[in-house]
Coordinates of C-alpha atoms in Angstrom, one line a residue:
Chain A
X1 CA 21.5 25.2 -31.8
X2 CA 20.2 22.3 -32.0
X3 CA 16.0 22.1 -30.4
X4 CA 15.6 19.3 -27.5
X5 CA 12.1 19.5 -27.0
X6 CA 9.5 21.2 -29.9
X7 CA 5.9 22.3 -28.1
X8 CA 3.6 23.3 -30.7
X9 CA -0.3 25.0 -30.5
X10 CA -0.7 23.1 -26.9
X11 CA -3.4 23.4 -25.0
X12 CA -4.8 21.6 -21.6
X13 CA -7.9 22.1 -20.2
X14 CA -8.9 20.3 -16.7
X15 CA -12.8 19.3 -16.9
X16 CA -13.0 21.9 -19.8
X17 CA -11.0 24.8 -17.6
X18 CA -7.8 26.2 -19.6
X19 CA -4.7 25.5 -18.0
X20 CA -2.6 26.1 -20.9
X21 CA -3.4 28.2 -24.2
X22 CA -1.7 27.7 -27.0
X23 CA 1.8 27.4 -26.0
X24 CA 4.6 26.7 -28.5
X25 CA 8.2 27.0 -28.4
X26 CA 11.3 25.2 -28.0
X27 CA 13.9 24.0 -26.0
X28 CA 17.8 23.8 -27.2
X29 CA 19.9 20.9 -26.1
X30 CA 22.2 21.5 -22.7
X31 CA 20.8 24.7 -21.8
X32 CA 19.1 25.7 -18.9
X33 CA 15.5 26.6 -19.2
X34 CA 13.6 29.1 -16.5
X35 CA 10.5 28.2 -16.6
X36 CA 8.9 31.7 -14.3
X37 CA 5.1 32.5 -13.3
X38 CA 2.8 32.8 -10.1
X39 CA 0.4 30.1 -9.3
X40 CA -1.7 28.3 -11.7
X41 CA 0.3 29.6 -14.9
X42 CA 0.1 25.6 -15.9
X43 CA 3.8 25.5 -15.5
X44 CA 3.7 21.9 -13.6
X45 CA 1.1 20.6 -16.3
X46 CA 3.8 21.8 -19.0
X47 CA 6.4 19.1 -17.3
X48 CA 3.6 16.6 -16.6
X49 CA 2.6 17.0 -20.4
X50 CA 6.3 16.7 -20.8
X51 CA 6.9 13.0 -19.2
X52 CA 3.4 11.7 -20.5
X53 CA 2.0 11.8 -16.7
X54 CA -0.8 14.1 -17.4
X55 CA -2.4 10.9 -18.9
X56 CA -2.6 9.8 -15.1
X57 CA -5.3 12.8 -14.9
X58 CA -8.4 11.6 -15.9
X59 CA -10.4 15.1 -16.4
X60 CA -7.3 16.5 -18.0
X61 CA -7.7 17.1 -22.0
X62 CA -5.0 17.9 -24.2
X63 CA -4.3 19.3 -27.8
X64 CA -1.0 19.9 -29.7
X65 CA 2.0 18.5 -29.9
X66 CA 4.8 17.8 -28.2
X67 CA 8.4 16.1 -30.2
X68 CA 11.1 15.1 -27.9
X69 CA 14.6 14.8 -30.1
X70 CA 11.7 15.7 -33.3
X71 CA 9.5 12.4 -32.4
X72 CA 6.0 13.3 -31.3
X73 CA 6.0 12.3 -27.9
X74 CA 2.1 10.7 -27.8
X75 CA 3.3 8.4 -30.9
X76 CA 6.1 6.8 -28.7
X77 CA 5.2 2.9 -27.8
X78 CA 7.3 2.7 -24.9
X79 CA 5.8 5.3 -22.2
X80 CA 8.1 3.7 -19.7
X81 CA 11.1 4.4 -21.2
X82 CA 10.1 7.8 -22.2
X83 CA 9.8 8.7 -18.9
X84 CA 13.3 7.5 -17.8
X85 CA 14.4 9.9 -20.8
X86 CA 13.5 12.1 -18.6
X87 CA 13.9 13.6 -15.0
X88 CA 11.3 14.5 -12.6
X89 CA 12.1 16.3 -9.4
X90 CA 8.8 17.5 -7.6
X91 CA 8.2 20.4 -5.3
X92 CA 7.2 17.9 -2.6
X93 CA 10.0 15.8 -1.5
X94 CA 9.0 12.0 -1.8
X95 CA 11.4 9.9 -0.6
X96 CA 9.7 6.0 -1.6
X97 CA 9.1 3.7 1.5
X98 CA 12.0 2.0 0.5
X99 CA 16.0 2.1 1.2
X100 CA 17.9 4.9 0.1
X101 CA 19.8 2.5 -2.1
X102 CA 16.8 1.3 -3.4
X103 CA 15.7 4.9 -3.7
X104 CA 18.1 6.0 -5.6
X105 CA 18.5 1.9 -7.5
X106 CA 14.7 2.2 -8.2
X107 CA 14.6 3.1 -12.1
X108 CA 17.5 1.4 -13.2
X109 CA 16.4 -1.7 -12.0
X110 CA 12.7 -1.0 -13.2
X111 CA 15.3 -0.2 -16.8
X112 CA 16.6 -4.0 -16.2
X113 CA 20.0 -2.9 -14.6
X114 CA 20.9 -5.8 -12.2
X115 CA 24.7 -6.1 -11.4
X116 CA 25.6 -5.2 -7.9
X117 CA 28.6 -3.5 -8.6
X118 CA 27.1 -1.0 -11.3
X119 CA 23.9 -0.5 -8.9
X120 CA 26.6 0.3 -6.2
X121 CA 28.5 2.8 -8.9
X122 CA 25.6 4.2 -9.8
X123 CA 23.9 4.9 -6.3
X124 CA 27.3 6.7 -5.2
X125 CA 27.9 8.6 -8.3
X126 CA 24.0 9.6 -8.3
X127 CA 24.2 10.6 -4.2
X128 CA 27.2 12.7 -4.7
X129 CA 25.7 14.5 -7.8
X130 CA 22.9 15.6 -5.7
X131 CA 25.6 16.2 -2.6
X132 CA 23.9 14.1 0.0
X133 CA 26.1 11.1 -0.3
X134 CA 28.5 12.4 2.7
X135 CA 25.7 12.7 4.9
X136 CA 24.2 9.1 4.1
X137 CA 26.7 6.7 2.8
X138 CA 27.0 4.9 6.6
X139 CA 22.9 4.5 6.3
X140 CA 22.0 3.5 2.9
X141 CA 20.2 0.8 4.2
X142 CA 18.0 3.5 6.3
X143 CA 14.6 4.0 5.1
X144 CA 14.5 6.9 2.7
X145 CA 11.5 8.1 4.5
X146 CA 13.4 8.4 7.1
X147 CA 15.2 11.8 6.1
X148 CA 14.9 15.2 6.5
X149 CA 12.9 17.1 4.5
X150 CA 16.0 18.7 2.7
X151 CA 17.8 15.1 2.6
X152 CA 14.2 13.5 0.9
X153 CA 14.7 16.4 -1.9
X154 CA 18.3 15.8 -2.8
X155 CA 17.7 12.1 -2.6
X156 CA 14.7 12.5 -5.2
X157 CA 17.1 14.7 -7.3
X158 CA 19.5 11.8 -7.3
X159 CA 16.8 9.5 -7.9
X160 CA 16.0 11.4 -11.1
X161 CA 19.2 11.9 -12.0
X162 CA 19.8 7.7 -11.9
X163 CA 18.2 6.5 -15.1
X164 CA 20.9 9.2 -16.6
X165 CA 18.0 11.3 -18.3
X166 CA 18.2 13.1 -21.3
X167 CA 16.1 16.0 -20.1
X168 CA 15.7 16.9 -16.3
X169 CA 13.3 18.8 -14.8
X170 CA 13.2 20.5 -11.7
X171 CA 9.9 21.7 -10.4
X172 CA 10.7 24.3 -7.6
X173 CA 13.0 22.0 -6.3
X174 CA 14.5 24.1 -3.5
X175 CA 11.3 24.6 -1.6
X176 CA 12.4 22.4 1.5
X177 CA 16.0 22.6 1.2
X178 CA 18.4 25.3 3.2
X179 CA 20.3 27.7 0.8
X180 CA 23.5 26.8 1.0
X181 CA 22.7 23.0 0.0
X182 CA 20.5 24.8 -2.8
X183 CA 24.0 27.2 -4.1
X184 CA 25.6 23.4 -3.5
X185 CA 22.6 21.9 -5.8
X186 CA 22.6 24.8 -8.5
X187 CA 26.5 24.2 -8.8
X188 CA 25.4 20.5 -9.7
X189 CA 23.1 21.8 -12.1
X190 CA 25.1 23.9 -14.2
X191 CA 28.0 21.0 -14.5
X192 CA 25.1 18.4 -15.4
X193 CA 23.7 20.9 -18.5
X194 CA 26.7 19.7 -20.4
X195 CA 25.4 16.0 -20.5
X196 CA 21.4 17.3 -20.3
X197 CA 18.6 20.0 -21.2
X198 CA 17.2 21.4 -18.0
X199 CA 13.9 22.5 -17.2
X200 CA 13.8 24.5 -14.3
X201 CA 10.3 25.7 -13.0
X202 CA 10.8 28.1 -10.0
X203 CA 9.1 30.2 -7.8
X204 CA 12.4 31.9 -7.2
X205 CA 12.9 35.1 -10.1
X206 CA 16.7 35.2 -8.9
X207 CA 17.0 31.1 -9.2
X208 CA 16.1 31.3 -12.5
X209 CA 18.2 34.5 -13.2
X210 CA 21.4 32.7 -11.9
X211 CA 20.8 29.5 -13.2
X212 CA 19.2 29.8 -16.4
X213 CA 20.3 30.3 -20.3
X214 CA 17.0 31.7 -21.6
X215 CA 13.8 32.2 -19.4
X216 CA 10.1 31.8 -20.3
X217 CA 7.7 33.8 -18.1
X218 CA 4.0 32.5 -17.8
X219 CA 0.7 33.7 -16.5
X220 CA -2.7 32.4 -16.3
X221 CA -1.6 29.6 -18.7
X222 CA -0.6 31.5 -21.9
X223 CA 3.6 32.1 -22.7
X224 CA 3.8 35.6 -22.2
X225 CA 7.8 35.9 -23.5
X226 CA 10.5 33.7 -23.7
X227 CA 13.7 35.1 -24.2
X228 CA 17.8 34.9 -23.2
X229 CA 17.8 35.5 -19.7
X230 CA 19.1 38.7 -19.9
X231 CA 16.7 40.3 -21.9
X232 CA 13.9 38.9 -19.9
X233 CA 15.8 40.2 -16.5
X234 CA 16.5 43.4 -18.5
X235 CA 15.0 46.8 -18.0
X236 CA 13.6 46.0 -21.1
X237 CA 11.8 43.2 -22.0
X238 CA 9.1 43.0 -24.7
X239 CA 6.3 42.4 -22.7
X240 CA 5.1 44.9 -19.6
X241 CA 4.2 42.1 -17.6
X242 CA 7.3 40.2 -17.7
X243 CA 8.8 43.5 -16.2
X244 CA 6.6 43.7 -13.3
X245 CA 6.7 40.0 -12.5
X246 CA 10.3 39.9 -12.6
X247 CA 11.0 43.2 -10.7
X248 CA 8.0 42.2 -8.3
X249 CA 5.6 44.5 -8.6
X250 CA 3.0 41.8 -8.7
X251 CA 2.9 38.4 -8.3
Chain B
X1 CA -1.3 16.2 31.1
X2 CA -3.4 14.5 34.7
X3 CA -3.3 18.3 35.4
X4 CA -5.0 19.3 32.5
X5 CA -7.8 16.0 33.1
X6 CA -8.3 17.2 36.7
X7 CA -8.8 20.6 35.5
X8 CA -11.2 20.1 32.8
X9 CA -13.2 17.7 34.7
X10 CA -13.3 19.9 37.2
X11 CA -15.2 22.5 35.3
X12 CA -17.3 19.6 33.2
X13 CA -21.4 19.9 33.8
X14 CA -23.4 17.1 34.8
X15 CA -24.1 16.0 31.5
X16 CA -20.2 15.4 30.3
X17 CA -19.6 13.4 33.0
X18 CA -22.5 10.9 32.6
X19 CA -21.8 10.7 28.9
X20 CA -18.2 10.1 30.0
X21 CA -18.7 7.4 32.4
X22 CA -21.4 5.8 30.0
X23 CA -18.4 5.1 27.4
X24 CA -16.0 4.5 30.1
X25 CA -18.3 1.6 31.0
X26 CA -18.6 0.4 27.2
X27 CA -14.9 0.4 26.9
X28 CA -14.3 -1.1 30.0
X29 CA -17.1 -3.8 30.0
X30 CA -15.3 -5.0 26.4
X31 CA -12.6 -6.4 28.7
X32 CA -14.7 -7.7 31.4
X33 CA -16.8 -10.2 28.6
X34 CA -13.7 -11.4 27.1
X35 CA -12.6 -12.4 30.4
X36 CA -15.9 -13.6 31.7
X37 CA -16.4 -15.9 28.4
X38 CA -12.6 -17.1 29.1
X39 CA -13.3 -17.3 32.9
X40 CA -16.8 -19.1 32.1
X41 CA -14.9 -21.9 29.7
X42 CA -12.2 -22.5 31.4
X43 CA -14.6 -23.5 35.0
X44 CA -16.5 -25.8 32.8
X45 CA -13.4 -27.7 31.6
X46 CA -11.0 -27.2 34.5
X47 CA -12.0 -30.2 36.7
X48 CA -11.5 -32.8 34.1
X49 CA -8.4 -30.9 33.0
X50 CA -6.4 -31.1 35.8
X51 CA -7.7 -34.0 37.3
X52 CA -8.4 -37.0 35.1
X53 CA -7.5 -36.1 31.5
X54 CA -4.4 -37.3 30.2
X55 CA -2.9 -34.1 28.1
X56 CA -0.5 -35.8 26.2
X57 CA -3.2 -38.1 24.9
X58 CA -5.7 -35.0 24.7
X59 CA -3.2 -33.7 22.0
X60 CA -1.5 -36.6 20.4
X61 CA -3.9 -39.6 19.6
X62 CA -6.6 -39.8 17.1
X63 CA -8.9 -41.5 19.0
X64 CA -12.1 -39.6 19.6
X65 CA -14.2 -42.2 21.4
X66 CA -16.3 -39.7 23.9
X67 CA -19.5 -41.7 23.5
X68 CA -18.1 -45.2 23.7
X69 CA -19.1 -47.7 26.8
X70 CA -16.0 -49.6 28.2
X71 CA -13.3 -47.4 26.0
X72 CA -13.5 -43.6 26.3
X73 CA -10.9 -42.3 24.5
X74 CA -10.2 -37.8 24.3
X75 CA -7.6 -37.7 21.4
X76 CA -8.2 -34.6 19.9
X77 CA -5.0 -34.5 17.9
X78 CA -7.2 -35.3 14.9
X79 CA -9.5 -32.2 15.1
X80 CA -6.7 -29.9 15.6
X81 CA -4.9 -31.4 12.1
X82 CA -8.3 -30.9 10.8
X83 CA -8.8 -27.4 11.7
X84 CA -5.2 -26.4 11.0
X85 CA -5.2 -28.2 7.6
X86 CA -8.8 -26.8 6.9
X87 CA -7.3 -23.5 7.6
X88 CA -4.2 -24.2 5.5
X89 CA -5.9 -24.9 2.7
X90 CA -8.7 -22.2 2.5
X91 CA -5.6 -19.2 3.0
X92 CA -4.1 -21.1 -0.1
X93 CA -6.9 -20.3 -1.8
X94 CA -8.2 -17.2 -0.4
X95 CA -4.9 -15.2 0.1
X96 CA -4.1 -15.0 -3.4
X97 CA -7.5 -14.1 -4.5
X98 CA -8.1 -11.9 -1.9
X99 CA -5.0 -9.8 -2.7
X100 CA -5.4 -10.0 -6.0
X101 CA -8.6 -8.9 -5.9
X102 CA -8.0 -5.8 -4.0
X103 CA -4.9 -4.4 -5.9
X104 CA -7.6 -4.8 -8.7
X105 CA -10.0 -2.9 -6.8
X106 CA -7.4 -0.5 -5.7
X107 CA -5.7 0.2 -8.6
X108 CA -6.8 -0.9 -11.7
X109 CA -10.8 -0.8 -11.9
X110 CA -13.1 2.4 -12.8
X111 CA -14.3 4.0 -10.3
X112 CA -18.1 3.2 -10.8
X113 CA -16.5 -0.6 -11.5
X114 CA -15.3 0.0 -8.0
X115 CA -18.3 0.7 -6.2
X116 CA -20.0 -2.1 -7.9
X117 CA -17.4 -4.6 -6.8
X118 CA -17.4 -3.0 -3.2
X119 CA -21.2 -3.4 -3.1
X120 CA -20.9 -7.1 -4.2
X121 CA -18.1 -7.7 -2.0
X122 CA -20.2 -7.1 1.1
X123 CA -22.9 -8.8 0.0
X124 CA -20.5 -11.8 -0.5
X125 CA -19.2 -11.2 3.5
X126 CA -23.6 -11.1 4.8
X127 CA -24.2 -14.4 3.7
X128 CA -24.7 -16.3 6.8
X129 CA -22.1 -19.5 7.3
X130 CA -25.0 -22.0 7.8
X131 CA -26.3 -20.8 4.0
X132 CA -22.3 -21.6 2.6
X133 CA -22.6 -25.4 4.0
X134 CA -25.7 -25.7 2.7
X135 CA -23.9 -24.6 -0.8
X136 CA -20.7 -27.1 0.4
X137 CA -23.7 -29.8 1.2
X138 CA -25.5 -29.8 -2.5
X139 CA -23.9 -27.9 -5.0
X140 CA -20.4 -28.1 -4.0
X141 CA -20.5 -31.8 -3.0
X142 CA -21.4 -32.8 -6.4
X143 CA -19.2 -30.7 -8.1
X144 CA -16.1 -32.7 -6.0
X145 CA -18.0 -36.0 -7.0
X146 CA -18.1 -34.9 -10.7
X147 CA -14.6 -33.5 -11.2
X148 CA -12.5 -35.2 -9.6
X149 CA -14.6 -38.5 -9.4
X150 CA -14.6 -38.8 -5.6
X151 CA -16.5 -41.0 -3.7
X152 CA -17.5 -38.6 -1.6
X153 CA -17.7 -34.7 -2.0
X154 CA -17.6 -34.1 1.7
X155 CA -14.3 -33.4 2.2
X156 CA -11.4 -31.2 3.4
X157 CA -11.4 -29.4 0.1
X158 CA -14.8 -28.7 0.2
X159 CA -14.6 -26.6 3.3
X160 CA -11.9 -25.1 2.5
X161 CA -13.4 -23.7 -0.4
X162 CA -16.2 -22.5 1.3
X163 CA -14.1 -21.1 4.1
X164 CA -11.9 -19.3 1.3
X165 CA -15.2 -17.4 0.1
X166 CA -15.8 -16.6 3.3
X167 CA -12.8 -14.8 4.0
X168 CA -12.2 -13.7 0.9
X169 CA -14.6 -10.7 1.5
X170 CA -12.6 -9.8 4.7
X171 CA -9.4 -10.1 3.3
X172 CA -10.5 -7.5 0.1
X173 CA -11.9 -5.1 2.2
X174 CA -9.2 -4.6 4.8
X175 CA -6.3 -5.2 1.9
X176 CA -8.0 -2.4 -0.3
X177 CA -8.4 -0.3 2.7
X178 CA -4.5 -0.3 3.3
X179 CA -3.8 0.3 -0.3
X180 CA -6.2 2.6 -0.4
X181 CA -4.1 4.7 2.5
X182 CA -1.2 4.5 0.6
X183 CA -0.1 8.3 -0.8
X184 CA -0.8 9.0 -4.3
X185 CA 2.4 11.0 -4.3
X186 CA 4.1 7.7 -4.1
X187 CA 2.5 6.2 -7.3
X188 CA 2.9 9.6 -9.1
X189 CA 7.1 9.0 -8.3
X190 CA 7.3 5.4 -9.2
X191 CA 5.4 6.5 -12.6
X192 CA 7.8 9.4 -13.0
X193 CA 10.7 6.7 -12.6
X194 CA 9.3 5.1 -15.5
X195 CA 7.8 1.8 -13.3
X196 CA 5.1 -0.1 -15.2
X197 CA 2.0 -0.1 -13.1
X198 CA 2.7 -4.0 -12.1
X199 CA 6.5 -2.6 -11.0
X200 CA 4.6 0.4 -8.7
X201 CA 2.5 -2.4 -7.5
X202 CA 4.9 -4.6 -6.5
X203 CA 8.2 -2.2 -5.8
X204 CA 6.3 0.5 -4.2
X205 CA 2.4 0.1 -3.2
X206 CA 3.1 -3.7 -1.2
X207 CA 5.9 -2.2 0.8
X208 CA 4.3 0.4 2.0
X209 CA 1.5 -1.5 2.8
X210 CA 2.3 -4.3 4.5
X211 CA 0.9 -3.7 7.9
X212 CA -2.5 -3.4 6.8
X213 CA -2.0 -6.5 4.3
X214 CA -0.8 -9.3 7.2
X215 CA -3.6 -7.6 9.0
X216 CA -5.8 -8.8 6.2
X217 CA -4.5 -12.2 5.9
X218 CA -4.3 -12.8 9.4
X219 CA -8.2 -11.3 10.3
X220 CA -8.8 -14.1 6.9
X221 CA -7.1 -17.3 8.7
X222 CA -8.8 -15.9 12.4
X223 CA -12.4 -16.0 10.5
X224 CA -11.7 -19.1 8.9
X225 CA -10.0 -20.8 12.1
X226 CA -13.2 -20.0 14.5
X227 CA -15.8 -20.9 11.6
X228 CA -17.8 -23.9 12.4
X229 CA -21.0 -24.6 10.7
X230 CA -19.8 -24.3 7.3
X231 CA -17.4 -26.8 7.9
X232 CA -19.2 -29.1 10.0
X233 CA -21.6 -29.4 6.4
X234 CA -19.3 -29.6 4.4
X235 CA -16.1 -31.8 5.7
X236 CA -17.7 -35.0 6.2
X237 CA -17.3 -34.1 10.0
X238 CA -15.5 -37.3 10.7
X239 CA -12.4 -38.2 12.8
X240 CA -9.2 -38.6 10.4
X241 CA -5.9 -37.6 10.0
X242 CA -6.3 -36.3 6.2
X243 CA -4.0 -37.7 3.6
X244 CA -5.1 -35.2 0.8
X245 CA -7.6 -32.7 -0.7
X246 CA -10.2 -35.5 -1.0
X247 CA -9.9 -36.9 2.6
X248 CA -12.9 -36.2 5.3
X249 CA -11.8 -34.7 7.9
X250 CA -13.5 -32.9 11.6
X251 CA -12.6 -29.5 13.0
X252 CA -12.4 -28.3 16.6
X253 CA -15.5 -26.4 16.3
X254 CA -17.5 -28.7 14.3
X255 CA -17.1 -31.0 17.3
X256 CA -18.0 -28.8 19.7
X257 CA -21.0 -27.7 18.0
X258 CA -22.1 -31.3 16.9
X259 CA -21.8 -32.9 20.2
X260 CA -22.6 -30.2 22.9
X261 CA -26.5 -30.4 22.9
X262 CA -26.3 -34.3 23.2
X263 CA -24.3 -34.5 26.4
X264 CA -25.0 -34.3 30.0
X265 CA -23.5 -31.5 31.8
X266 CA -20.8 -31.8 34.1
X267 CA -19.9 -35.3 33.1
X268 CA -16.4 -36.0 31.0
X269 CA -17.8 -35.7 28.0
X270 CA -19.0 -32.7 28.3
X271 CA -15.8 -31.1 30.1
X272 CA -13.8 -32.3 27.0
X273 CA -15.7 -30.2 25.0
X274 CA -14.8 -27.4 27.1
X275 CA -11.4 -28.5 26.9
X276 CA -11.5 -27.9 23.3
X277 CA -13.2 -24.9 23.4
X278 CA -10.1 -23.2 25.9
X279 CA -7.7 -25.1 23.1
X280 CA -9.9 -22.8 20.4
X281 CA -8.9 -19.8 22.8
X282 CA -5.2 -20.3 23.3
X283 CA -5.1 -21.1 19.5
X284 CA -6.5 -17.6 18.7
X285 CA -4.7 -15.8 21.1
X286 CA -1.9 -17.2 19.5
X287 CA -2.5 -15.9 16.6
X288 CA -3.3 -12.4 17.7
X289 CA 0.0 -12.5 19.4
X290 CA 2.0 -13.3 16.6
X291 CA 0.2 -10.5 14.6
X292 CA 0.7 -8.0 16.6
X293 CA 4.4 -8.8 17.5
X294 CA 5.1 -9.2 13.5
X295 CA 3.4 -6.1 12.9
X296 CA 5.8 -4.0 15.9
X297 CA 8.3 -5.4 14.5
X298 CA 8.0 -4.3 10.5
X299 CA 6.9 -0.9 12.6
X300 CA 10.6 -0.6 14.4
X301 CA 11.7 -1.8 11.5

């Protein structure tokens, strides 16, 4: 199978306090990734390492190396359209003080997109991928701030979905949302792995266990075991740990 | 919630309730001097306002002829292009910069750059007006003479480029502020998008702050509208319709500064001036009004 995304020795330390320790591995094309861990296991600096906005941290420090398709990611010119490669949902919704057409309309335009009729295309197609487009398409002129909590989320994961990314990551995306839009949203998600690689960083063990192909467990910054999601949701997995997260007995 | 009030002051020691009355009677006496000044300059110009002046020439000719014998002539409608164009010019000048500089501020410069800039900025806002035309009066002057080989450097540009450093300072700091307010989490999902920091500037940051930036401008043209000594240095202070940059020109204030201490009180003269001076008010209420009404309106918006 072919690897997506190669992480190598990395390490990132915040005003010289570790955050991640030496983390390597890889992620394949189209699968699903589970990304698992309590608090402050670095799993949100792995995806902001991962779209180049760690650089936005000035006391952040990082070593290694990261290769997106096999090209080192720091060596890429164009940071901008790096990032549109890929995907960022964060926990927070943020819906931007702006439309929720020109929510959604935001990064291809930034890209150079500018024809009404693909903007409109691409806002619909976007807005029903992330099944809020029932609930909005009489308002899309409404400011995005405007919506629910839940609504924000889905319209951030149709914003991120927009500049069609080639890796999307999700980082506990389902925080504000009800469960049945988040079954309605994981259903999304396993229909869009055929065009991407996922990233999915969750709080929820059981998320990760119905979405994911292969899960990587993390604690206190270090990759404790990454494995096919069965092993790690196994009765026996390699590492102790991983058993207790995953079956709760801490964490 | 007048339940609750009753209640509480019910049970409030001696002390609370003198402190509360005390800032009662701050708030309250706030009120009370606007309308005395208002209530003060409108009895000084009222008499020759409704009885005597002729308003339509008050506002339309350009004859200002207080002092003259056998022809006494109140057309103001000079010093009000004057102000306005005065006005006009300086915002040209001092909006863009202004802005500019506090995006700059705001988002671009290092935080020690920052608080040098900050520091400088206020410094730049202390200067006292009467200090600026004496910079319009020398320096300035002969700087309009020089470039653009004017007779005269006295003129409508020069006071509006002082009047564009004065505001400038005003216009940064409130203009920063709001940008300032703006959520970081809204940066951090323009960058995710992939925006260039001049596309989270313009797509994202200005948008959300709009309020606090017309607030800016507008506070800028209300400074620059009232200011008077700077501009009665550096104008020319003389009665004329401008045709350009380079023409002289007289504000509303200027006048009103300039003339008042040389004319008897009570006489016409001297009611004009007060005429002016509730013309200045009106002007500025204006102003606010609109401000406030734009700014409900981008809020219900």
């Amino acid at each position: 199978m072919k690897n997506k995304i190669e992480i190598s020795g990395l390490e990132v330390h915040y005003e010289g306090k570790p955050a991640l320790n030496r983390v390597s591995f890889d992620v394949h094309e189209n699968e699903i990734l589970g990304i698992i861990g309590p608090a402050q296991s670095g799993k949100t600096t792995l995806l902001k390492v991962i779209n180049r906005t760690l650089e936005f941290v000035p006391e952040a420090s990082m070593e290694g190396t990261v290769k997106l398709d096999g090209v080192d990611i720091s060596t890429i010119g164009d940071v901008y359209g790096l990032r549109r490669r890929i995907g960022m949902v964060l926990p927070l919704p943020v819906g931007l003080p702006l439309s929720i057409y020109d929510n959604v309309a935001f990064a291809p335009r930034a890209a150079g997109l500018r024809a009404k009729s693909q903007l409109d295309e691409l806002v619909e197609r976007c807005l029903q991928q992330a099944a809020l487009w029932d609930e909005v398409k009489d308002r899309l002129n409404t400011l995005g701030t405007k919506l629910s909590g839940g609504q924000q989320q889905r319209l951030t994961i149709a914003r991120a979905l927009s500049h069609a990314p080639e890796v999307l990551c999700l980082d506990e995306f389902s925080i504000a949302i009800d469960p049945v839009t988040t079954m309605r949203i994981e259903e999304v998600l396993k229909t869009l792995k055929k065009e991407m690689t996922i990233l999915l960083v969750t709080n929820l063990v059981q998320q990760a266990k119905r979405l994911a192909d292969r899960t990587a467990f993390f604690l206190n910054g270090d990759l404790v075991e990454i494995d096919t999601t069965d092993v790690i949701f196994s009765d026996t997995p390699t590492q102790q740990a991983t058993y207790d997260y995953v079956n709760g007995t801490f964490g | 919630m007048n339940i609750l009030r009753k209640k509480s002051k019910a049970n409030l020691p001696f002390s609370e309730t003198v402190i509360e009355l005390f800032i009662r009677l701050c708030g309250i006496s706030s009120i009370i001097f606007v309308f005395g000044i208002f209530f003060f300059v409108f009895r000084e110009g009222a008499g020759f306002l409704f009885s005597g002046l002729n308003l339509t020439e008050f506002l339309t000719s350009v004859e200002w002829q207080p002092t003259s014998l056998n022809n006494k002539r109140y057309g103001a409608f000079a010093l009000i292009v004057g102000t306005f164009s005065v006005t006009a010019l300086a915002m040209c000048m001092a909006v863009p910069f202004g802005l500019g500089a506090a995006i700059f501020v705001s988002e671009f410069c290092s935080p020690k750059l920052r608080e040098t800039f900050k520091i400088v900025i206020e410094l730049l806002a202390a200067i006292p007006s009467v200090v600026w035309g004496f910079i319009g009066l020398t320096l300035m002057n002969q700087l309009i003479i020089q470039v653009f080989n004017a007779p005269i450097g006295l003129t409508m540009l020069n006071g509006s480029i002082m009047l564009a450093l004065m505001s400038v300072p005003i216009i940064v700091s409130i203009a920063e502020d709001a940008l300032k307010a703006v959520p970081d989490s809204y940066r951090e999902a323009a960058e995710a998008l992939g925006a260039t920091r001049w596309q989270v500037i313009y797509r994202v940051l200005l948008p959300a702050a709009k309020n606090g930036l017309l607030a800016a401008v507008l506070l800028g043209a209300a400074r620059s509208i009232g200011e008077t000594m700077a501009v009665l240095m550096a104008t020319g202070h003389s009665v004329n319709i401008p045709s350009g940059p380079l023409s002289w020109i007289r504000t509303l204030t200027a006048t009103i500064a300039a003339e008042l201490g040389e004319v008897a009180r009570g006489d016409e003269h001297y009611q004009v001036l007060f005429i002016i001076g509730i013309l200045l008010f009106t002007i500025t209420f204006v102003v606010n009004l609109i401000a406030d009404l734009v700014i409900k309106g981008i809020r219900q918006e």
